[in-house]
GROMACS .gro file of C-alpha atoms in nm:
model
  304
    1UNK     CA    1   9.564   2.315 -11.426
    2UNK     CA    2   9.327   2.155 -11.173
    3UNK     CA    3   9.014   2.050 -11.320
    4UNK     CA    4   8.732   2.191 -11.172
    5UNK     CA    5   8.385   1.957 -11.078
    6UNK     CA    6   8.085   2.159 -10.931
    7UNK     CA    7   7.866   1.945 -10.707
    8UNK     CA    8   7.494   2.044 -10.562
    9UNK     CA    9   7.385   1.925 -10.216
   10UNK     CA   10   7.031   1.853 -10.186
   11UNK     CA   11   6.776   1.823  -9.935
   12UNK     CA   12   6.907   1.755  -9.611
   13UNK     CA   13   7.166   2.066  -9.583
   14UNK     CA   14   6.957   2.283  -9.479
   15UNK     CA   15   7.042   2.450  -9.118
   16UNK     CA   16   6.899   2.771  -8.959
   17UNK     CA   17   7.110   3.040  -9.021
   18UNK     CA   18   7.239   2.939  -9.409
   19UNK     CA   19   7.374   3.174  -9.649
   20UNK     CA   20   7.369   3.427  -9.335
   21UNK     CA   21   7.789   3.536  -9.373
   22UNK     CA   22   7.744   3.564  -9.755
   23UNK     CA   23   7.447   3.756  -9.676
   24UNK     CA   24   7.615   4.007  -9.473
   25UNK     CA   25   7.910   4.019  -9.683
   26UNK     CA   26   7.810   4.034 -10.042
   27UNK     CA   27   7.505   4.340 -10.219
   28UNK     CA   28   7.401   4.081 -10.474
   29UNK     CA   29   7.340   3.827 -10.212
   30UNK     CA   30   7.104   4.083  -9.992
   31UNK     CA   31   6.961   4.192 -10.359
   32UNK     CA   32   6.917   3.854 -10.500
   33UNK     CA   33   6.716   3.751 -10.140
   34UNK     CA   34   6.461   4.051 -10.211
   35UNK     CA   35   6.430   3.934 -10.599
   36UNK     CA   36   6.354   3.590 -10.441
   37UNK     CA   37   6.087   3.676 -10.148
   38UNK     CA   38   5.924   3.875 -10.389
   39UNK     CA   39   5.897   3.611 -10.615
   40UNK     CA   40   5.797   3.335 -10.351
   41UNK     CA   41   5.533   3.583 -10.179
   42UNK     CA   42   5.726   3.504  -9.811
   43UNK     CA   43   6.051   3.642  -9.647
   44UNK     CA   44   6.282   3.295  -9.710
   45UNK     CA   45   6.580   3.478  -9.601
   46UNK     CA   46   6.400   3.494  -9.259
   47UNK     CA   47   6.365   3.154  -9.259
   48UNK     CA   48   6.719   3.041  -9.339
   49UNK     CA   49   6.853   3.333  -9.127
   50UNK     CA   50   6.626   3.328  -8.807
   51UNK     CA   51   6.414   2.996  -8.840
   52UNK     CA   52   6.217   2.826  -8.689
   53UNK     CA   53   6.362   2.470  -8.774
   54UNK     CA   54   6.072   2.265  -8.778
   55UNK     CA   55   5.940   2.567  -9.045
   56UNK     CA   56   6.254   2.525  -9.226
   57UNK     CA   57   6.274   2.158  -9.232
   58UNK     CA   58   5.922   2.121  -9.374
   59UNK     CA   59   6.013   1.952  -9.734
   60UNK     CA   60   5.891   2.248  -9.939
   61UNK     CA   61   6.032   2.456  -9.774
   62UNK     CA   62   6.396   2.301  -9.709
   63UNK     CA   63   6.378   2.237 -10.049
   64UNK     CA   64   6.350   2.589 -10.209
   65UNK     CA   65   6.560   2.724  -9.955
   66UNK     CA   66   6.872   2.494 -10.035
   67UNK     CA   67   6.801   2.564 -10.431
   68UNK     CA   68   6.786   2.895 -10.342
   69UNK     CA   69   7.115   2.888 -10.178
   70UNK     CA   70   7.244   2.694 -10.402
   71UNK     CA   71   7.181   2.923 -10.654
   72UNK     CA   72   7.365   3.213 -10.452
   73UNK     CA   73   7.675   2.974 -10.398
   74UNK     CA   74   7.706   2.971 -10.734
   75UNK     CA   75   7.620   3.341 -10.856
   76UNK     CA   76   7.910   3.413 -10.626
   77UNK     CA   77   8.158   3.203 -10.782
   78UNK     CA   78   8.068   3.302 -11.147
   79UNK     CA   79   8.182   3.652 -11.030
   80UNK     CA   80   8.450   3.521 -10.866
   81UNK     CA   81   8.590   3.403 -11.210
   82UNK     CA   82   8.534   3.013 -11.123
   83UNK     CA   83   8.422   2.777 -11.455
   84UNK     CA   84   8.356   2.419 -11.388
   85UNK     CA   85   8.448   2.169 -11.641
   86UNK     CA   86   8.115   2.002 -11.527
   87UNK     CA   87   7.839   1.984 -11.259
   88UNK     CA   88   7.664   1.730 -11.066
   89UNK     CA   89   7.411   1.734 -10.790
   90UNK     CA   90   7.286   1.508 -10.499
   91UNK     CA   91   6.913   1.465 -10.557
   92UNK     CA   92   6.772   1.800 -10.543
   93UNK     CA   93   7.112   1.947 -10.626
   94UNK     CA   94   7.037   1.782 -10.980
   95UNK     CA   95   6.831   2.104 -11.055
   96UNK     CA   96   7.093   2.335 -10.955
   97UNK     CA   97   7.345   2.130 -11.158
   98UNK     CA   98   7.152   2.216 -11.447
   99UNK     CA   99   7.153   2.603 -11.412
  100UNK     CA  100   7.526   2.567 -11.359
  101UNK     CA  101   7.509   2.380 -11.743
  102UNK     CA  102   7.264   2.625 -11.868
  103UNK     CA  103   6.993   2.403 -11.977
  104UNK     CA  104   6.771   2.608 -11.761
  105UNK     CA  105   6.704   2.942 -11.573
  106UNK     CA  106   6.689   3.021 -11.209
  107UNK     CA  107   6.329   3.072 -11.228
  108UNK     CA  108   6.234   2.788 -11.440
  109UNK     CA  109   6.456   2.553 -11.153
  110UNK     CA  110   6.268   2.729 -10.894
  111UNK     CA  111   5.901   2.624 -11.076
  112UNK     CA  112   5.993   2.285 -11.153
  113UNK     CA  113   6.146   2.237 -10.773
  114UNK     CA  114   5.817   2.320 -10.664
  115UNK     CA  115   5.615   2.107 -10.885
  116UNK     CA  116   5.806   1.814 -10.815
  117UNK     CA  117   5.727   1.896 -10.421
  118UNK     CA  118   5.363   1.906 -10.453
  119UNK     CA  119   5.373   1.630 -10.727
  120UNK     CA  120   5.516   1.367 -10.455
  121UNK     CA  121   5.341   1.524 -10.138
  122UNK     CA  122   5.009   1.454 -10.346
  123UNK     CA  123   5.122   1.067 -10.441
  124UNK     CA  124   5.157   0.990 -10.072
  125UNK     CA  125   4.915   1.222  -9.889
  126UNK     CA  126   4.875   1.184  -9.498
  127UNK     CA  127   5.080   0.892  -9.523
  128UNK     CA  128   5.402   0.842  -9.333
  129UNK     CA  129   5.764   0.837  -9.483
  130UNK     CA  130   6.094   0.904  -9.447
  131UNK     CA  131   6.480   0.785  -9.493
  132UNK     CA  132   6.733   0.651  -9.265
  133UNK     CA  133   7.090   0.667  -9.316
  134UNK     CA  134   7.277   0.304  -9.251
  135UNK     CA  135   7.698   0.387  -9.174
  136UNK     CA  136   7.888   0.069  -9.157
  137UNK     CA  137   7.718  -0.198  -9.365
  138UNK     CA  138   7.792  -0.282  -9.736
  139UNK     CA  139   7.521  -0.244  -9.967
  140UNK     CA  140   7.455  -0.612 -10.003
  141UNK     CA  141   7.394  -0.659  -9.602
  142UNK     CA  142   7.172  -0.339  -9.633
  143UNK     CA  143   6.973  -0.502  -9.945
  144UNK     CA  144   6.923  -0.797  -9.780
  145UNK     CA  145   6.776  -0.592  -9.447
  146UNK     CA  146   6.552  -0.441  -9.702
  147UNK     CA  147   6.417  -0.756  -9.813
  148UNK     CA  148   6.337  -0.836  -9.469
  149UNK     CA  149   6.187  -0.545  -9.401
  150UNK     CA  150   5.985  -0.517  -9.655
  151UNK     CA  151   5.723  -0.812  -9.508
  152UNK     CA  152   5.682  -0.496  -9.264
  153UNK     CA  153   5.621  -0.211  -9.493
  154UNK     CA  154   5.753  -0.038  -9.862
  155UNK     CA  155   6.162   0.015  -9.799
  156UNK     CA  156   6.431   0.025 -10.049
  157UNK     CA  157   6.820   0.145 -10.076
  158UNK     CA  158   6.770   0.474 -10.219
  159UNK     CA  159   7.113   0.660 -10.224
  160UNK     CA  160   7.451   0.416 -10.223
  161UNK     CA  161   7.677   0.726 -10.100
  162UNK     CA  162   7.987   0.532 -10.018
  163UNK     CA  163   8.069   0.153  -9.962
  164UNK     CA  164   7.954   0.185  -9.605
  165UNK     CA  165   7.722   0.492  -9.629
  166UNK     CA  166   7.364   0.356  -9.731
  167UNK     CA  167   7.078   0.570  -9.741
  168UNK     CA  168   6.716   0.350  -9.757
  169UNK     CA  169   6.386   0.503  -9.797
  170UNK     CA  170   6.046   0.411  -9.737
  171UNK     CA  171   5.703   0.406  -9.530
  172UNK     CA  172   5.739   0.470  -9.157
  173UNK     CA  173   5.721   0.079  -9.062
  174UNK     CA  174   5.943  -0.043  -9.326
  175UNK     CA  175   6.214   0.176  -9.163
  176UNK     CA  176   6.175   0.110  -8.828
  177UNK     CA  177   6.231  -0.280  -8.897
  178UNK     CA  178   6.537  -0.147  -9.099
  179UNK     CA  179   6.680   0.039  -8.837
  180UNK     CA  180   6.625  -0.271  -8.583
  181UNK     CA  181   6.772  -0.478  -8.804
  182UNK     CA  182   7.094  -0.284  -8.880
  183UNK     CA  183   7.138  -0.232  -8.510
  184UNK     CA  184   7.131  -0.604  -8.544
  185UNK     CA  185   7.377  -0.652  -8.790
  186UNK     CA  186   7.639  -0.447  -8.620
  187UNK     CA  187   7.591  -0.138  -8.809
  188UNK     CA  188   7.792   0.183  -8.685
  189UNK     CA  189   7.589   0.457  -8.679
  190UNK     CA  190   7.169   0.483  -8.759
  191UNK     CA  191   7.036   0.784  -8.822
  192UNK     CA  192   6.663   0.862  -8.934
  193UNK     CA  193   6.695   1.189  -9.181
  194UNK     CA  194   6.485   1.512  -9.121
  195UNK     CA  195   6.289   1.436  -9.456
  196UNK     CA  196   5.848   1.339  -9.468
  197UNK     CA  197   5.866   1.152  -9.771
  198UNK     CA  198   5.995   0.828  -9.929
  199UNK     CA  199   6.236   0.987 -10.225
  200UNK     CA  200   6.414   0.800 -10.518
  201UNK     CA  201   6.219   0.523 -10.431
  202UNK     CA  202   5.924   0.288 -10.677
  203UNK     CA  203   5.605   0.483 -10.450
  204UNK     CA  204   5.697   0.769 -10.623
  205UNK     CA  205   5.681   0.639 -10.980
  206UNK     CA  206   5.327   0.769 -11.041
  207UNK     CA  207   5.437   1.097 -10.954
  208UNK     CA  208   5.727   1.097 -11.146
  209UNK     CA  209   5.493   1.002 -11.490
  210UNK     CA  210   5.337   1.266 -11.396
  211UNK     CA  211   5.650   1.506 -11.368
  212UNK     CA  212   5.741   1.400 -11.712
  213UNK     CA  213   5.403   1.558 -11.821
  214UNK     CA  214   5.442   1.875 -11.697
  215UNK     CA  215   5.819   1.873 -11.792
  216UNK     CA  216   5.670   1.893 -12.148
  217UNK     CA  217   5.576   2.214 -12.096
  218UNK     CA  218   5.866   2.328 -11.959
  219UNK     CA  219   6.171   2.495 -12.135
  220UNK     CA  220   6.467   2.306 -12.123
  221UNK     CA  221   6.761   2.388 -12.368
  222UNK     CA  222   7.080   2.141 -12.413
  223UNK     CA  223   7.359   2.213 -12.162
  224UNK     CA  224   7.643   2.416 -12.231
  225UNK     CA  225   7.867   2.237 -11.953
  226UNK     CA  226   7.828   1.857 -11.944
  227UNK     CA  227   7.608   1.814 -11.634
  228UNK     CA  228   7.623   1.422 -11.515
  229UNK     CA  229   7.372   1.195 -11.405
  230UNK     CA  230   7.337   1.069 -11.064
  231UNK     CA  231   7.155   0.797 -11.141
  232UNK     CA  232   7.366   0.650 -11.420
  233UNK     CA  233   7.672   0.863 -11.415
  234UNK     CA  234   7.635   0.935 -11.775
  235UNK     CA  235   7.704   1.242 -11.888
  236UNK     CA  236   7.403   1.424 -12.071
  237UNK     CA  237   7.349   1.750 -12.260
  238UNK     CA  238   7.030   1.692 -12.465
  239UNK     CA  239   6.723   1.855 -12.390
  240UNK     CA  240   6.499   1.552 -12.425
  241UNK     CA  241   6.744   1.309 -12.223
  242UNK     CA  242   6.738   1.582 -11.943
  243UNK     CA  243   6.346   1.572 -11.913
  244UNK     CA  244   6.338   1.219 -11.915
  245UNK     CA  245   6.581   1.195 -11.640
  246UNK     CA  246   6.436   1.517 -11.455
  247UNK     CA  247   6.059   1.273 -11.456
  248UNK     CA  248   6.287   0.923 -11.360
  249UNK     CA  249   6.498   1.061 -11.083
  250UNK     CA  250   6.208   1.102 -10.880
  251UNK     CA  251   6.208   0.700 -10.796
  252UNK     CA  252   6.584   0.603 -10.914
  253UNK     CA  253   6.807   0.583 -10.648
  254UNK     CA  254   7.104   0.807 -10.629
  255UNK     CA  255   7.411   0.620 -10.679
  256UNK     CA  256   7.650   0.918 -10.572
  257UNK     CA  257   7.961   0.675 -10.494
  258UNK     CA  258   7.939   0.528 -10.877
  259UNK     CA  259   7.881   0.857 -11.034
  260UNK     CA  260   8.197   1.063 -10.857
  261UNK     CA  261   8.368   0.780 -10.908
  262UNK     CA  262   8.339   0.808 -11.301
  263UNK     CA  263   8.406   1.182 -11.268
  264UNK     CA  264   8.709   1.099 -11.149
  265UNK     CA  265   8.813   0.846 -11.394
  266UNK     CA  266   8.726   1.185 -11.651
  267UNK     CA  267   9.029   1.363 -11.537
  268UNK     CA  268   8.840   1.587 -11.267
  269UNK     CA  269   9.085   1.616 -10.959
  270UNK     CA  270   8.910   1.908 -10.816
  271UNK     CA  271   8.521   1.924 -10.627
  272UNK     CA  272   8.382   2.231 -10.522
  273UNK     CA  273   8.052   2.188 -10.346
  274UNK     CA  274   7.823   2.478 -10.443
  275UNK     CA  275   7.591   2.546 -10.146
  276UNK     CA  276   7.518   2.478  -9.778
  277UNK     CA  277   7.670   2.266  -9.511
  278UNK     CA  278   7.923   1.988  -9.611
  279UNK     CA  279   7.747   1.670  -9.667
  280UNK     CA  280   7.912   1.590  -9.992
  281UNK     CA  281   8.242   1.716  -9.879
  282UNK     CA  282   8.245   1.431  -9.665
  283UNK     CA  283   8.112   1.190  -9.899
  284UNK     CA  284   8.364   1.247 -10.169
  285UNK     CA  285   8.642   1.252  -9.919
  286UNK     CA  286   8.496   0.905  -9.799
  287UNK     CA  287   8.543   0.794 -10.136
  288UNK     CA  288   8.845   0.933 -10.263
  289UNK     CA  289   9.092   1.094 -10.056
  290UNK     CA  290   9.294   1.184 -10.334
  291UNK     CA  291   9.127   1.431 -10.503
  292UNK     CA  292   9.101   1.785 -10.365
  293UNK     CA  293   8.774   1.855 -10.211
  294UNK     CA  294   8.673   2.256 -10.135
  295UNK     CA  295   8.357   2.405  -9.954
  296UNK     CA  296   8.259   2.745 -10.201
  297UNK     CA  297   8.255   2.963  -9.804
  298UNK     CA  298   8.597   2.869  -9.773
  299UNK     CA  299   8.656   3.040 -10.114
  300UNK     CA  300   8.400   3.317 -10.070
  301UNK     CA  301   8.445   3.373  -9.691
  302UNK     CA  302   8.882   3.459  -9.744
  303UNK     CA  303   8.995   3.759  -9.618
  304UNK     CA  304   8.999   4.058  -9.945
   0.00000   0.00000   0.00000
């Protein structure tokens, strides 16, 4: 019997008309849309559905909407009899990860997804930021670009997604003198990401201190499916290791390749990636070819 892995995409998979097919197909989706606009105070489904993309791609709003479908990816497949033997997520998929494990609600994922936003809009204000992706250098070449490009402006790695798929984030300068310097290096593809803000990088360690305050408040019960770590790729259930995480992830960078790697080495031959598009379909395929690799539409979308 295959053993099932769930895996969250995060920001980034957004695209104007999500969730639309599973919203024409499926009552709960169309019902679980109106639970959500009414709790958000603004038609979302609109915004997926219809767009515009430059509203959609605004990082509040691309991030509730992917958590949000997320969350309907999922819904679907608990009544479709699926159980995962665990869960990860990519960045902002770390939230949905743990309502998959049970160590928090819908709601409560929904509030802290939000507070996280504002948290690191407010540490870098009307500054400029963003992330580049880097496909065809190893991750010491791309270090080393970083190191030179930091005499520029603030730029780190922030997400190793594969031996040749870097992500680095930073302040608008820092990544133009990585993206000249890549191009320099014989890199194979560059390509700036539709994101404002430096993520999983050291400028947003204030915020993240700050996250762990408000985290405090928060409730957050151990997980009932062992939800890994993309940082570390530990696995972790307690309540208090979860918060502390939740607060650090904020300027740790995501080291995807490492933690699907150790998945792996746990038995799990099977990845279903709960949610929009088909960015870490590719990734894990990039970094295993072996193990089976399924989109949820292709599940949800078959014929009755």
């Amino acid at each position: 019997m295959n053993k099932i892995s769930y895996v969250f995409p995060g920001q980034g998979s957004q695209y104007v008309g999500m969730g639309s097919l599973l919203y024409d197909k499926f009552d709960s989706v169309r019902r679980f849309y109106n639970e959500v606009n009414d709790l958000l105070k603004f038609d979302l489904r609109k915004v997926c559905h219809e767009g515009p993309a430059e509203e959609l791609n605004k990082d509040i709003i691309a991030q509730i909407a992917v958590y949000v479908n997320n969350h309907i990816h999922l819904m679907l497949l608990k009544e479709n009899g699926y159980a995962p033997v665990m869960a990860t997520g990519y960045s902002l998929g770390f939230y949905s990860a743990l309502v998959a494990g049970s160590a928090i609600d819908f709601a409560t994922g929904l509030a802290i997804v939000k507070e996280a936003a504002k948290l690191m809009e407010d540490e870098i204000g009307n500054k400029k930021g963003g992330m580049t992706a880097i496909i065809g250098l190893l991750v010491d070449d791309v270090k080393a670009i970083c190191n030179e490009a930091r005499k520029e402006d603030d730029v780190w790695i922030s997400n190793i997604n594969a031996a040749r798929q870097i992500i680095v984030s930073g302040m608008e300068s820092g990544l133009r003198a990585v993206e000249r310097f890549a191009q320099e290096n014989g890199a194979l593809h560059i390509i700036p990401l539709n994101v404002g803000l430096p993520f999983h990088t050291p400028l947003m360690k204030r915020a993240g201190e700050r996250f762990y305050e408000y985290l405090r408040t928060v409730d957050i019960k151990d997980s009932e499916t062992p939800v890994v770590s993309y940082m570390n790729g530990q696995i972790i259930k307690g309540k208090d290791e979860i918060r502390r995480l939740l607060s650090e992830q904020l300027y740790h960078p995501v080291m995807w390749k490492d933690t699907i790697q150790m998945m792996i080495n746990n038995g799990v031959d099977t990845f279903i990636e709960v949610g929009p598009e088909r960015a870490l379909y590719r990734m894990i395929q990039w970094i295993d070819r072996k193990v089976k690799v399924m989109a949820t539409e292709d599940i949800l979308m078959q014929p009755n």
